[in-house]
Short mmCIF file of C-alpha atoms in Angstrom, two decimals:
data_model
loop_
_atom_site.label_atom_id
_atom_site.label_comp_id
_atom_site.label_asym_id
_atom_site.label_seq_id
_atom_site.Cartn_x
_atom_site.Cartn_y
_atom_site.Cartn_z
CA MET A 1482 -21.66 -80.66 -5.96
CA ARG A 1483 -22.96 -76.93 -5.49
CA TRP A 1484 -22.79 -77.23 -1.61
CA ILE A 1485 -19.64 -77.70 -1.18
CA LEU A 1486 -18.51 -74.69 -1.58
CA PRO A 1487 -20.87 -72.26 0.31
CA LEU A 1488 -20.53 -75.42 3.34
CA ALA A 1489 -16.72 -74.94 2.51
CA VAL A 1490 -16.96 -70.93 3.11
CA ILE A 1491 -19.26 -71.58 6.42
CA ALA A 1492 -16.79 -74.05 7.95
CA LEU A 1493 -14.07 -70.99 7.36
CA LEU A 1494 -16.00 -69.08 8.56
CA LEU A 1495 -16.36 -70.75 12.07
CA VAL A 1496 -12.69 -71.80 12.28
CA TYR A 1497 -10.96 -68.74 11.25
CA PRO A 1498 -11.01 -67.24 15.03
CA PHE A 1499 -9.01 -69.89 15.99
CA VAL A 1500 -6.40 -69.49 13.17
CA VAL A 1501 -5.40 -66.15 13.08
CA ASN A 1502 -4.05 -63.50 15.17
CA SER A 1503 -6.48 -60.53 16.92
CA PHE A 1504 -5.56 -58.40 14.07
CA TRP A 1505 -6.28 -60.88 11.43
CA LEU A 1506 -9.64 -61.27 13.28
CA VAL A 1507 -10.93 -57.76 13.60
CA GLN A 1508 -8.80 -55.38 10.93
CA ILE A 1509 -9.13 -57.82 8.28
CA GLY A 1510 -12.60 -60.32 9.25
CA GLY A 1511 -14.16 -57.60 11.25
CA ARG A 1512 -13.38 -54.54 8.52
CA THR A 1513 -14.72 -57.17 5.78
CA LEU A 1514 -17.70 -57.88 6.68
CA GLY A 1515 -19.27 -54.71 8.02
CA PHE A 1516 -17.56 -52.73 4.64
CA GLY A 1517 -18.44 -55.79 2.54
CA THR A 1518 -22.52 -55.43 3.99
CA ILE A 1519 -22.14 -51.85 2.72
CA VAL A 1520 -20.95 -52.95 -0.69
CA LEU A 1521 -23.55 -55.16 -0.78
CA SER A 1522 -25.89 -52.61 -1.06
CA LEU A 1523 -24.35 -51.10 -4.07
CA VAL A 1524 -23.99 -54.67 -5.31
CA PHE A 1525 -28.09 -55.29 -4.77
CA LEU A 1526 -28.99 -52.29 -5.92
CA THR A 1527 -26.60 -52.63 -9.24
CA ALA A 1528 -27.76 -56.36 -10.07
CA TYR A 1529 -31.12 -56.22 -9.25
CA THR A 1530 -31.65 -52.64 -10.60
CA GLY A 1531 -29.23 -51.59 -12.49
CA MET A 1532 -29.07 -48.55 -11.07
CA LEU A 1533 -25.40 -47.42 -9.45
CA SER A 1534 -25.59 -45.36 -6.10
CA LEU A 1535 -22.41 -43.68 -4.79
CA ALA A 1536 -24.55 -42.32 -1.99
CA GLN A 1537 -24.07 -46.02 -0.40
CA MET A 1538 -21.03 -45.12 2.39
CA SER A 1539 -23.50 -41.56 3.20
CA VAL A 1540 -26.23 -43.53 4.20
CA ALA A 1541 -23.98 -45.93 5.99
CA GLY A 1542 -22.86 -42.45 7.29
CA VAL A 1543 -26.15 -41.74 8.55
CA ALA A 1544 -26.79 -45.26 11.15
CA GLY A 1545 -22.86 -45.22 12.05
CA TYR A 1546 -23.60 -40.73 13.36
CA ALA A 1547 -27.71 -42.32 14.11
CA THR A 1548 -25.60 -44.63 16.24
CA ALA A 1549 -23.43 -42.49 18.09
CA TYR A 1550 -25.27 -39.85 19.20
CA PHE A 1551 -27.71 -41.89 20.86
CA THR A 1552 -25.39 -43.37 22.32
CA ALA A 1553 -22.65 -41.53 22.90
CA PRO A 1554 -23.32 -38.47 22.90
CA THR A 1555 -20.02 -36.11 23.22
CA SER A 1556 -19.12 -32.21 24.41
CA GLY A 1557 -22.88 -31.50 24.74
CA VAL A 1558 -23.73 -33.29 21.42
CA GLY A 1559 -25.90 -35.74 21.37
CA LEU A 1560 -29.20 -37.55 23.64
CA LEU A 1561 -28.52 -40.84 25.34
CA LEU A 1562 -31.08 -43.50 24.37
CA PRO A 1563 -31.35 -47.15 25.22
CA TRP A 1564 -29.18 -48.86 22.62
CA PRO A 1565 -32.34 -51.05 21.21
CA LEU A 1566 -34.23 -48.13 20.83
CA ALA A 1567 -31.07 -46.33 19.48
CA LEU A 1568 -30.30 -49.07 17.25
CA ILE A 1569 -34.18 -49.14 15.80
CA LEU A 1570 -33.67 -45.25 14.99
CA ALA A 1571 -30.35 -45.67 12.98
CA LEU A 1572 -31.56 -48.10 11.09
CA GLY A 1573 -34.83 -46.08 10.23
CA LEU A 1574 -32.87 -43.32 9.68
CA ALA A 1575 -30.85 -45.17 7.36
CA THR A 1576 -33.50 -46.82 5.57
CA VAL A 1577 -35.26 -42.73 5.42
CA ALA A 1578 -31.73 -41.75 3.69
CA GLY A 1579 -32.03 -44.14 1.15
CA LEU A 1580 -36.14 -43.48 0.35
CA LEU A 1581 -35.14 -39.98 -0.19
CA ILE A 1582 -31.94 -40.71 -2.31
CA GLY A 1583 -34.18 -42.49 -4.23
CA LEU A 1584 -37.03 -40.14 -4.79
CA VAL A 1585 -34.03 -38.06 -6.52
CA ALA A 1586 -32.33 -40.81 -8.51
CA VAL A 1587 -35.48 -42.46 -9.58
CA ARG A 1588 -35.76 -40.60 -12.95
CA THR A 1589 -32.26 -40.46 -14.23
CA ARG A 1590 -30.66 -43.28 -15.70
CA GLY A 1591 -27.19 -44.67 -16.37
CA ILE A 1592 -24.45 -41.49 -15.59
CA TYR A 1593 -26.41 -39.80 -14.36
CA THR A 1594 -27.32 -41.57 -11.10
CA LEU A 1595 -24.03 -41.90 -10.47
CA MET A 1596 -23.83 -38.15 -10.32
CA ILE A 1597 -26.61 -37.19 -8.32
CA THR A 1598 -26.29 -40.17 -6.09
CA LEU A 1599 -22.14 -38.53 -5.63
CA ALA A 1600 -23.73 -35.07 -5.43
CA VAL A 1601 -25.45 -36.60 -2.98
CA ALA A 1602 -22.98 -37.85 -0.99
CA MET A 1603 -20.53 -34.82 -0.90
CA ALA A 1604 -23.52 -32.77 -0.06
CA PHE A 1605 -23.75 -34.98 3.42
CA TYR A 1606 -20.19 -35.05 3.92
CA PHE A 1607 -20.37 -30.91 3.56
CA LEU A 1608 -23.14 -31.09 6.19
CA THR A 1609 -21.57 -33.54 8.84
CA LEU A 1610 -17.78 -31.33 8.25
CA GLN A 1611 -19.85 -27.75 8.98
CA ASN A 1612 -22.64 -28.75 11.76
CA TYR A 1613 -22.13 -29.08 15.00
CA ASP A 1614 -25.46 -29.53 16.62
CA LEU A 1615 -26.03 -32.82 15.45
CA PHE A 1616 -23.08 -34.32 13.28
CA ASN A 1617 -20.43 -31.79 16.18
CA GLY A 1618 -18.58 -30.83 13.23
CA TYR A 1619 -14.55 -32.00 12.42
CA THR A 1620 -14.29 -33.94 15.49
CA GLY A 1621 -17.07 -35.90 14.97
CA PHE A 1622 -18.28 -38.64 18.07
CA ASN A 1623 -15.49 -40.85 19.86
CA ASN A 1624 -15.69 -43.79 22.15
CA VAL A 1625 -19.11 -45.63 20.26
CA GLN A 1626 -19.00 -48.75 21.62
CA PRO A 1627 -21.19 -51.68 20.79
CA PRO A 1628 -23.68 -52.85 24.42
CA VAL A 1629 -22.71 -55.50 26.87
CA ILE A 1630 -25.70 -57.80 26.61
CA LEU A 1631 -26.16 -60.44 29.79
CA GLY A 1632 -23.19 -59.66 30.87
CA LEU A 1633 -21.63 -60.47 26.62
CA ASP A 1634 -19.16 -57.44 26.21
CA LEU A 1635 -20.13 -57.26 21.80
CA GLY A 1636 -16.85 -55.19 21.39
CA ALA A 1637 -13.99 -57.60 22.65
CA ASN A 1638 -12.79 -59.55 19.88
CA LEU A 1639 -14.32 -62.66 19.50
CA PRO A 1640 -18.20 -61.74 20.06
CA PHE A 1641 -17.78 -58.85 17.64
CA TYR A 1642 -16.58 -61.27 15.16
CA TYR A 1643 -19.08 -63.38 15.96
CA MET A 1644 -21.65 -61.00 15.79
CA SER A 1645 -20.56 -59.62 12.57
CA VAL A 1646 -20.69 -62.79 10.56
CA VAL A 1647 -24.55 -63.47 11.85
CA LEU A 1648 -25.65 -59.65 10.56
CA ALA A 1649 -23.66 -60.33 7.30
CA ALA A 1650 -24.72 -63.54 6.41
CA ALA A 1651 -28.49 -62.47 7.31
CA CYS A 1652 -27.92 -59.90 4.96
CA TYR A 1653 -26.57 -61.96 2.47
CA PHE A 1654 -29.12 -64.53 2.37
CA GLY A 1655 -31.90 -61.74 3.20
CA VAL A 1656 -30.72 -60.18 -0.40
CA ARG A 1657 -31.03 -63.76 -1.76
CA HIS A 1658 -34.64 -64.08 -0.79
CA VAL A 1659 -35.77 -60.92 -1.61
CA VAL A 1660 -34.81 -61.29 -5.56
CA ARG A 1661 -36.56 -64.77 -5.60
CA THR A 1662 -39.91 -62.72 -4.26
CA PRO A 1663 -42.44 -61.06 -6.45
CA PHE A 1664 -41.36 -57.86 -5.50
CA GLY A 1665 -37.63 -58.51 -6.29
CA LEU A 1666 -38.99 -60.40 -9.74
CA ALA A 1667 -40.72 -57.33 -10.34
CA LEU A 1668 -36.73 -55.55 -9.81
CA GLN A 1669 -35.06 -57.76 -12.24
CA GLY A 1670 -38.05 -56.93 -14.56
CA LEU A 1671 -37.34 -53.17 -14.20
CA ARG A 1672 -33.69 -53.66 -14.96
CA ASP A 1673 -34.10 -55.09 -18.03
CA GLU A 1674 -37.46 -54.29 -19.77
CA PRO A 1675 -38.82 -50.90 -17.26
CA ASP A 1676 -41.06 -49.59 -20.74
CA ARG A 1677 -43.44 -53.55 -20.67
CA LEU A 1678 -42.75 -53.29 -16.94
CA ARG A 1679 -44.90 -49.83 -16.71
CA ALA A 1680 -47.49 -51.33 -19.58
CA LEU A 1681 -48.18 -54.34 -17.18
CA GLY A 1682 -49.04 -51.46 -15.17
CA TYR A 1683 -46.25 -51.54 -12.19
CA ASN A 1684 -45.25 -48.78 -10.77
CA VAL A 1685 -41.74 -47.88 -11.76
CA PRO A 1686 -40.64 -45.25 -10.09
CA LEU A 1687 -42.13 -46.33 -6.67
CA LEU A 1688 -40.30 -49.71 -7.36
CA ARG A 1689 -37.09 -48.25 -7.66
CA VAL A 1690 -37.37 -45.55 -4.51
CA LEU A 1691 -38.44 -49.03 -2.41
CA ALA A 1692 -35.25 -49.99 -3.86
CA PHE A 1693 -33.02 -47.67 -2.95
CA GLY A 1694 -34.98 -47.99 0.82
CA LEU A 1695 -34.21 -51.57 1.06
CA ALA A 1696 -30.46 -50.64 0.32
CA GLY A 1697 -29.94 -47.93 2.73
CA PHE A 1698 -31.85 -50.68 5.32
CA ILE A 1699 -28.62 -52.77 4.56
CA ALA A 1700 -26.19 -50.28 4.89
CA GLY A 1701 -27.43 -49.35 7.47
CA ILE A 1702 -26.29 -52.42 9.23
CA GLY A 1703 -22.62 -51.93 7.39
CA GLY A 1704 -22.38 -49.09 9.02
CA ILE A 1705 -23.36 -49.20 12.55
CA LEU A 1706 -20.92 -52.41 12.32
CA ASN A 1707 -17.86 -50.01 11.21
CA ILE A 1708 -18.59 -47.92 13.82
CA TRP A 1709 -18.53 -50.00 16.39
CA LEU A 1710 -15.22 -51.54 14.98
CA ASN A 1711 -13.72 -48.15 14.70
CA ALA A 1712 -15.49 -46.59 18.02
CA SER A 1713 -15.28 -42.99 15.89
CA ILE A 1714 -17.22 -41.30 13.33
CA SER A 1715 -15.76 -38.28 11.64
CA PRO A 1716 -16.35 -35.98 8.04
CA GLY A 1717 -13.83 -38.13 7.44
CA SER A 1718 -15.85 -41.54 7.15
CA VAL A 1719 -17.59 -40.65 4.61
CA ALA A 1720 -15.71 -38.41 2.15
CA LEU A 1721 -15.26 -39.17 -1.23
CA ASN A 1722 -12.32 -41.62 -1.09
CA PRO A 1723 -14.41 -43.97 1.35
CA VAL A 1724 -17.62 -43.16 -1.14
CA ILE A 1725 -15.17 -44.70 -4.17
CA ASP A 1726 -14.07 -47.48 -2.14
CA VAL A 1727 -17.57 -48.56 -1.74
CA LEU A 1728 -17.77 -49.00 -5.74
CA MET A 1729 -13.94 -49.76 -6.52
CA ALA A 1730 -14.59 -53.39 -3.87
CA GLY A 1731 -17.86 -53.88 -5.27
CA VAL A 1732 -16.43 -54.19 -8.63
CA LEU A 1733 -13.29 -56.07 -7.85
CA GLY A 1734 -15.55 -58.88 -6.49
CA GLY A 1735 -17.63 -58.77 -8.90
CA ILE A 1736 -21.01 -56.40 -8.75
CA GLY A 1737 -23.02 -58.66 -10.42
CA HIS A 1738 -23.57 -61.33 -7.53
CA PRO A 1739 -24.02 -60.74 -4.13
CA ILE A 1740 -21.49 -62.52 -2.34
CA GLY A 1741 -18.82 -60.71 -4.79
CA ALA A 1742 -19.34 -57.49 -2.47
CA TYR A 1743 -18.29 -59.57 0.59
CA ILE A 1744 -14.69 -60.85 -0.97
CA GLY A 1745 -14.26 -57.70 -2.98
CA ALA A 1746 -14.52 -56.02 0.71
CA PHE A 1747 -11.68 -58.60 2.00
CA VAL A 1748 -9.07 -58.23 -0.85
CA PHE A 1749 -9.55 -54.35 -0.90
CA THR A 1750 -9.35 -54.35 3.42
CA VAL A 1751 -6.37 -56.60 2.76
CA VAL A 1752 -4.64 -54.56 0.49
CA ASP A 1753 -5.10 -51.84 2.35
CA ASN A 1754 -3.34 -52.80 5.36
CA PHE A 1755 -0.32 -54.09 3.61
CA ALA A 1756 0.18 -52.03 0.74
CA ILE A 1757 2.50 -49.59 3.23
CA ASP A 1758 4.91 -52.76 3.37
CA PHE A 1759 5.78 -52.61 -0.31
CA ILE A 1760 4.83 -49.43 -1.33
CA ALA A 1761 4.81 -45.91 -0.09
CA ARG A 1762 1.41 -45.14 1.42
CA GLU A 1763 0.77 -41.94 -1.33
CA ARG A 1764 0.65 -44.87 -3.86
CA PHE A 1765 -2.13 -46.76 -2.71
CA ASN A 1766 -4.69 -45.39 -4.69
CA THR A 1767 -2.55 -45.83 -7.58
CA LEU A 1768 -1.71 -49.81 -6.81
CA ILE A 1769 -5.83 -50.16 -6.88
CA GLY A 1770 -6.19 -48.12 -9.51
CA LEU A 1771 -4.15 -50.74 -11.38
CA ILE A 1772 -5.85 -53.84 -9.92
CA PHE A 1773 -9.08 -51.94 -10.77
CA LEU A 1774 -8.16 -51.76 -14.26
CA ALA A 1775 -6.95 -55.33 -14.69
CA ILE A 1776 -10.69 -56.82 -13.18
CA VAL A 1777 -11.96 -54.48 -15.52
CA LEU A 1778 -9.87 -56.25 -18.58
CA PHE A 1779 -9.62 -59.04 -17.92
CA SER A 1780 -12.92 -59.93 -15.46
CA PRO A 1781 -15.61 -57.95 -16.31
CA ASP A 1782 -17.52 -59.72 -14.05
CA GLY A 1783 -15.39 -59.57 -10.79
CA LEU A 1784 -12.61 -62.23 -9.12
CA THR A 1785 -16.35 -64.12 -8.36
CA GLY A 1786 -17.15 -64.24 -12.14
CA LEU A 1787 -13.47 -65.71 -12.34
CA VAL A 1788 -14.03 -68.52 -9.37
CA HIS A 1789 -16.79 -69.12 -11.16
CA ARG A 1790 -14.79 -69.50 -14.71
CA ALA A 1791 -12.73 -71.67 -12.83
CA TRP A 1792 -14.80 -74.13 -11.04
CA THR A 1793 -17.13 -74.28 -13.77
CA ARG A 1794 -13.74 -75.46 -15.74
CA GLY A 1795 -12.63 -77.83 -13.27
CA THR A 1796 -16.49 -80.03 -12.45
CA GLY A 1797 -16.69 -79.80 -16.60
CA TRP A 1798 -12.78 -81.21 -16.75
CA ALA A 1799 -14.08 -83.80 -13.55
CA ARG A 1800 -17.05 -85.04 -15.89
CA ARG A 1801 -15.01 -85.88 -18.85
CA ASN A 1802 -12.95 -87.40 -17.83
CA ASP A 1803 -15.13 -89.94 -15.45
CA GLY A 1804 -16.87 -89.67 -18.57
CA ASP A 1805 -13.78 -91.08 -20.62
CA ALA A 1806 -13.46 -93.43 -17.50
CA ARG A 1807 -16.74 -95.12 -17.79
CA GLU A 1808 -16.80 -95.44 -21.70
CA THR A 1809 -12.82 -97.93 -21.25
CA ASP A 1810 -14.60 -99.46 -18.98
CA ASP A 1811 -17.44 -100.82 -21.05
CA ILE A 1812 -14.79 -101.36 -23.81
CA GLY A 1813 -13.33 -103.22 -21.09
CA LYS A 1814 -15.90 -105.34 -20.76
#
């Protein structure tokens, strides 16, 4: 019974391109998977280590800028490298950025971690805005395209979608695997009882830094998918609004479970694209705020929690009905 929902999701992802138009395929499906992977890095930190970071979009931006710098030089800014080396460097830099943020935030907890990571995110935004040697200032980079491998253009709609599915699934199942390893169990112990974990001989600050590094790697994958989708990156890509969007999507989907990252990203993407048909663009943040407030009030564990409770009640109701039917049959006999 527990395999029904995962199998249904896999089937939906596979047939999705054949039942939607190109807009829904790329701008909804592709964007959800890339953005959701960035949100997944936040969910991993929050759900399994108890640390809330607002710098995940900045880390994704590091990977995006590095990809652009090494594959699409513009205005004399950049260094053209073979795409495999460029991607390795981009993910490596994102991981290092995560580790450095972890070093800064490692001894803070709660609201202080939130504030210091927000400060880091804003510092990175202003750096990209003012630096022209590495980030090309306000203009940023344009015409950043995915590679062509053995004649297959990964920038085409269908290949890009399936590539996003594979990478998003790898990140999701990778997180699910990591949290079951000794390292993942230690992180959960760190979340619940850091003093007890310290008494057992674990290096608590090191565990937190490593968690930020792994989250940085995941965010880097999302950042690369994002820049390939948009074909450009600029300081606006790592400004305050995108930084907060990651948190909003995480809370909408459910910050306590990895799948919530993609559910929240999907809802946020749909609302972002279609809300303008019903309300003025400047009222979008108001709409998102109201949805956010409703989720917090009526389902603190997000849409994932809502679905889980509905599923539990439905299966419980089915079991009770089955039990009643058997009992009736026994009486009849």
